Each structure stands twice: as structure tokens, then as C-alpha cells.
CSV table of C-alpha atoms in Angstrom, one decimal:
chain,number,residue,atom,x,y,z
D,17,MET,CA,27.5,-19.8,-4.8
D,18,GLU,CA,25.0,-18.6,-2.2
D,19,THR,CA,23.6,-16.0,-4.6
D,20,VAL,CA,23.1,-18.6,-7.3
D,21,ARG,CA,21.3,-20.8,-4.7
D,22,LYS,CA,19.1,-17.9,-3.7
D,23,ILE,CA,18.0,-17.5,-7.3
D,24,ALA,CA,18.0,-21.1,-8.5
D,25,ILE,CA,15.8,-22.6,-5.7
D,26,PRO,CA,12.8,-20.2,-6.2
D,27,LEU,CA,13.2,-20.4,-10.0
D,28,PHE,CA,13.2,-24.1,-9.8
D,29,ALA,CA,10.1,-24.1,-7.6
D,30,ILE,CA,8.3,-21.8,-10.1
D,31,ILE,CA,9.2,-24.1,-13.0
D,32,ILE,CA,8.0,-27.1,-11.1
D,33,PHE,CA,4.7,-25.3,-10.3
D,34,PHE,CA,4.1,-24.4,-14.0
D,35,ILE,CA,4.9,-28.0,-15.1
D,36,PHE,CA,2.5,-29.3,-12.5
D,37,TRP,CA,-0.2,-26.8,-13.6
D,38,GLU,CA,0.3,-27.8,-17.3
D,39,TRP,CA,0.1,-31.5,-16.4
D,40,LEU,CA,-3.0,-31.0,-14.3
D,41,VAL,CA,-4.8,-29.3,-17.1
D,42,TRP,CA,-3.7,-31.9,-19.6
D,43,VAL,CA,-4.6,-34.9,-17.4
D,44,ASN,CA,-8.1,-33.5,-16.6
D,45,GLN,CA,-8.6,-32.3,-20.2
D,46,TRP,CA,-10.0,-29.0,-18.9
D,47,PRO,CA,-11.1,-26.6,-21.6
D,48,ASN,CA,-9.5,-23.1,-21.7
D,49,TYR,CA,-12.6,-21.4,-20.2
D,50,LYS,CA,-12.4,-23.7,-17.2
D,51,MET,CA,-8.7,-23.6,-16.5
D,52,ALA,CA,-6.1,-22.4,-19.0
D,53,SER,CA,-2.7,-24.0,-19.0
D,54,PRO,CA,0.5,-22.0,-18.9
D,55,SER,CA,1.2,-22.8,-22.5
D,56,ASP,CA,-2.1,-21.1,-23.4
D,57,LEU,CA,-1.4,-17.9,-21.5
D,58,TRP,CA,1.5,-16.6,-23.7
D,59,PRO,CA,-0.5,-16.7,-27.0
D,60,ALA,CA,-3.4,-15.0,-25.3
D,61,PHE,CA,-1.2,-12.4,-23.9
D,62,TRP,CA,0.4,-11.6,-27.3
D,63,LYS,CA,-3.0,-11.6,-29.0
D,64,PHE,CA,-4.4,-9.1,-26.5
D,65,LYS,CA,-1.2,-7.3,-25.5
D,66,GLY,CA,-2.6,-3.9,-26.4
D,67,LEU,CA,-5.5,-4.3,-24.0
D,68,PHE,CA,-3.2,-5.6,-21.3
D,69,LEU,CA,-0.8,-2.7,-21.7
D,70,SER,CA,-3.6,-0.1,-21.9
D,71,TYR,CA,-5.5,-1.4,-18.8
D,72,GLY,CA,-2.2,-2.1,-17.0
D,73,TRP,CA,-1.2,1.5,-17.5
D,74,ASP,CA,-4.6,2.7,-16.3
D,75,THR,CA,-4.4,0.6,-13.2
D,76,LEU,CA,-0.8,1.7,-12.5
D,77,TRP,CA,-1.4,5.4,-12.7
D,78,ARG,CA,-4.6,5.3,-10.7
D,79,THR,CA,-3.1,3.3,-8.0
D,80,VAL,CA,0.0,5.4,-7.8
D,81,ALA,CA,-2.1,8.6,-7.7
D,82,GLY,CA,-4.2,7.2,-4.8
D,83,LEU,CA,-1.1,6.1,-3.0
D,84,LEU,CA,0.6,9.5,-3.4
D,85,ILE,CA,-2.5,11.2,-2.0
D,86,ALA,CA,-2.6,8.7,0.9
D,87,ILE,CA,1.1,9.5,1.6
D,88,ILE,CA,0.5,13.2,1.7
D,89,VAL,CA,-2.7,13.2,3.6
D,90,GLY,CA,-1.7,10.2,5.9
D,91,THR,CA,1.6,11.8,6.8
D,92,GLY,CA,-0.2,15.1,7.6
D,93,PHE,CA,-2.8,13.4,9.8
D,94,GLY,CA,-0.1,11.3,11.4
D,95,MET,CA,1.9,14.4,12.2
D,96,ILE,CA,-1.1,16.2,13.7
D,97,MET,CA,-1.9,13.1,15.8
D,98,GLY,CA,1.7,12.5,16.7
D,99,LEU,CA,2.5,16.0,17.8
D,100,SER,CA,-0.8,16.7,19.7
D,101,LYS,CA,-2.1,14.4,22.3
D,102,LEU,CA,-5.5,16.1,22.1
D,103,MET,CA,-5.8,15.5,18.3
D,104,ARG,CA,-4.6,11.9,18.7
D,105,GLU,CA,-7.3,11.2,21.3
D,106,ALA,CA,-9.9,12.9,19.0
D,107,LEU,CA,-8.9,11.4,15.7
D,108,TYR,CA,-7.5,8.0,16.4
D,109,PRO,CA,-10.8,6.3,17.4
D,110,LEU,CA,-12.4,7.8,14.2
D,111,LEU,CA,-9.6,6.3,12.1
D,112,VAL,CA,-9.8,2.9,13.8
D,113,GLY,CA,-13.6,2.9,13.3
D,114,PHE,CA,-13.3,3.9,9.7
D,115,ASN,CA,-10.6,1.3,9.0
D,116,ALA,CA,-12.9,-1.4,10.5
D,117,ILE,CA,-15.4,-0.8,7.7
D,118,PRO,CA,-14.9,-3.4,5.0
D,119,LYS,CA,-13.6,-1.5,2.0
D,120,ALA,CA,-15.8,-3.6,-0.4
D,121,THR,CA,-18.9,-1.9,1.2
D,122,LEU,CA,-17.5,1.5,0.3
D,123,VAL,CA,-17.2,0.7,-3.5
D,124,PRO,CA,-20.9,1.4,-4.2
D,125,VAL,CA,-20.9,4.6,-2.1
D,126,ILE,CA,-17.8,5.9,-3.9
D,127,ALA,CA,-19.3,4.9,-7.3
D,128,LEU,CA,-22.4,6.9,-6.5
D,129,MET,CA,-20.3,9.9,-5.3
D,130,PHE,CA,-18.3,10.0,-8.5
D,131,VAL,CA,-20.7,8.8,-11.1
D,132,GLY,CA,-19.0,8.7,-14.5
D,133,ALA,CA,-15.6,9.4,-13.1
D,134,ASP,CA,-14.0,5.9,-13.3
D,135,ASP,CA,-10.6,7.3,-12.6
D,136,MET,CA,-11.6,9.0,-9.4
D,137,ASN,CA,-13.3,5.8,-8.1
D,138,THR,CA,-10.1,3.8,-8.4
D,139,VAL,CA,-7.9,6.6,-7.0
D,140,MET,CA,-10.2,7.1,-4.1
D,141,MET,CA,-10.3,3.3,-3.2
D,142,ALA,CA,-6.4,3.2,-3.4
D,143,PHE,CA,-6.3,6.3,-1.1
D,144,LEU,CA,-8.8,4.9,1.4
D,145,ILE,CA,-7.0,1.6,1.7
D,146,SER,CA,-3.5,3.1,1.9
D,147,PHE,CA,-4.3,6.0,4.2
D,148,PHE,CA,-4.7,4.2,7.6
D,149,PRO,CA,-1.4,2.4,7.9
D,150,ILE,CA,0.5,5.6,7.0
D,151,ALA,CA,-1.4,7.9,9.3
D,152,VAL,CA,-1.1,5.5,12.3
D,153,SER,CA,2.5,4.7,11.8
D,154,VAL,CA,3.6,8.3,11.5
D,155,SER,CA,1.5,9.1,14.6
D,156,ILE,CA,3.1,6.3,16.6
D,157,GLY,CA,6.6,7.3,15.5
D,158,LEU,CA,6.1,10.9,16.6
D,159,SER,CA,4.2,10.2,19.8
D,160,THR,CA,6.8,7.7,21.1
D,161,LEU,CA,9.6,10.2,20.9
D,162,GLU,CA,11.7,10.0,24.1
D,163,PRO,CA,11.1,13.2,26.1
D,164,GLU,CA,14.8,13.2,27.2
D,165,TYR,CA,15.9,14.0,23.6
D,166,ARG,CA,13.4,16.8,23.4
D,167,ASP,CA,14.4,18.2,26.8
D,168,ILE,CA,18.1,18.2,26.0
D,169,LEU,CA,17.6,20.1,22.7
D,170,LYS,CA,15.2,22.5,24.4
D,171,SER,CA,17.8,23.2,27.1
D,172,LEU,CA,20.3,23.9,24.3
D,173,GLY,CA,17.9,26.5,22.9
D,174,ALA,CA,16.6,24.5,19.9
D,175,SER,CA,13.2,25.5,18.4
D,176,ARG,CA,10.3,23.1,17.9
D,177,PHE,CA,11.1,23.0,14.2
D,178,THR,CA,14.8,22.0,14.9
D,179,ILE,CA,13.7,19.4,17.4
D,180,PHE,CA,11.3,18.0,14.7
D,181,ILE,CA,14.0,18.0,12.0
D,182,LYS,CA,16.8,16.6,14.1
D,183,ILE,CA,15.0,14.1,16.4
D,184,ALA,CA,11.3,13.5,15.5
D,185,LEU,CA,11.7,13.1,11.7
D,186,PRO,CA,14.6,10.6,11.8
D,187,LYS,CA,12.9,8.6,14.5
D,188,THR,CA,9.7,8.4,12.5
D,189,LEU,CA,11.2,7.3,9.2
D,190,PRO,CA,11.5,3.5,10.1
D,191,GLU,CA,7.7,3.5,11.0
D,192,PHE,CA,6.9,5.5,7.9
D,193,PHE,CA,8.8,3.2,5.5
D,194,GLY,CA,7.3,0.1,7.2
D,195,ALA,CA,3.8,1.6,6.7
D,196,LEU,CA,4.7,2.5,3.1
D,197,LYS,CA,5.6,-1.1,2.4
D,198,VAL,CA,2.2,-2.2,3.6
D,199,ALA,CA,0.4,0.7,1.9
D,200,VAL,CA,1.9,0.0,-1.5
D,201,THR,CA,0.6,-3.6,-1.4
D,202,LEU,CA,-2.8,-2.5,-0.1
D,203,ALA,CA,-3.1,0.2,-2.8
D,204,PHE,CA,-2.7,-2.4,-5.6
D,205,ILE,CA,-5.2,-4.7,-3.9
D,206,GLY,CA,-7.8,-1.9,-3.7
């Protein structure tokens, strides 16, 4: 019963929203170019479904490519900053400063850098938007590692690699997946 309720209440709210939207357009007699009603959307979708599918696929692969690059580079930067205090002190202010720049101001710069390469422009924007949360979260996860764990494993003769695999990596995973959740959303916005 609880599962049905969890599905039924949001579904009911969505149906009410669409009915209200349809009613609002009908009462105000708005033309389609001003505000299309939900009943007008399906015929338009089927009429232009080839365009929607084509451009939807283009958006999807460009965004995923930018996100994958951000995961690889962001994880690398995060590991460098998390494992080295010197690198964290050097790179973190640069990352924060770069993240403070509104991404909309970078669009013309990136467009000029990659003139004619529409794919690269979109991939680069998805990368730039997704990179920061991943790098910072991985860095925080690694830098907040309790020294007691490290000391115990060192006293047992563990190498740095073993300490990283057994302690640092598992401790960083929650931060990484939290950042990934944010980065996926941001990549599609970009």
C-alpha cells in the first residue's frame, strides 16, 4: 500500500498540473506560439520526432563525454590535492577562483577557441561545469583521512599503495558519489 501511495500521489499531482495548464491556456485563449497546451505538445513531438531524437542524441553523447572527462580529470586533480598538502594549498584557491567565474561568460571564449567544432564546445562546457565538484569532493575525502588508520597500517608494514586501496579509496567513495550526483545534473545544465 505504501508503494502504491508513493507512486500515486506524485502521479496525481502531475495529472492535476497538466489539467490546470490545459485549462489556463483554454481560458486565456493563448495561441500556440505564446503558450502551447499539453494537448498540443504530443502532436508536435510526433511531427518532429526525428529532430527531437537526433538533437537529443547529440546532447546526450556530448554531455556524457564532457562528464566522463570531468570524472577522469577531476578525480586526478582531487587525488593530487588530497594526497599532497602543498598541492592542495597551491591548486585549491585557483579552482575556487575559476569556479566563481559565471560559466555563461566562458561560452563566447570557448566558442572562439573551438571555432567550427560544435561538439567540442558542448563537451568543454559540460566538463568545466562538472569538474569542480568532483575535484573538490575527492580532495576533501582524501585529505580528511584519519591519521590513526594510516599509522596502524604503516606500523604493520603496509605500502602507500596498500593504504590508499584499503583506507583512502573506500573513505573517499561517499564524497565521490555525492559529487557525481551533483556533477551529472550540472553537466546537463551546461
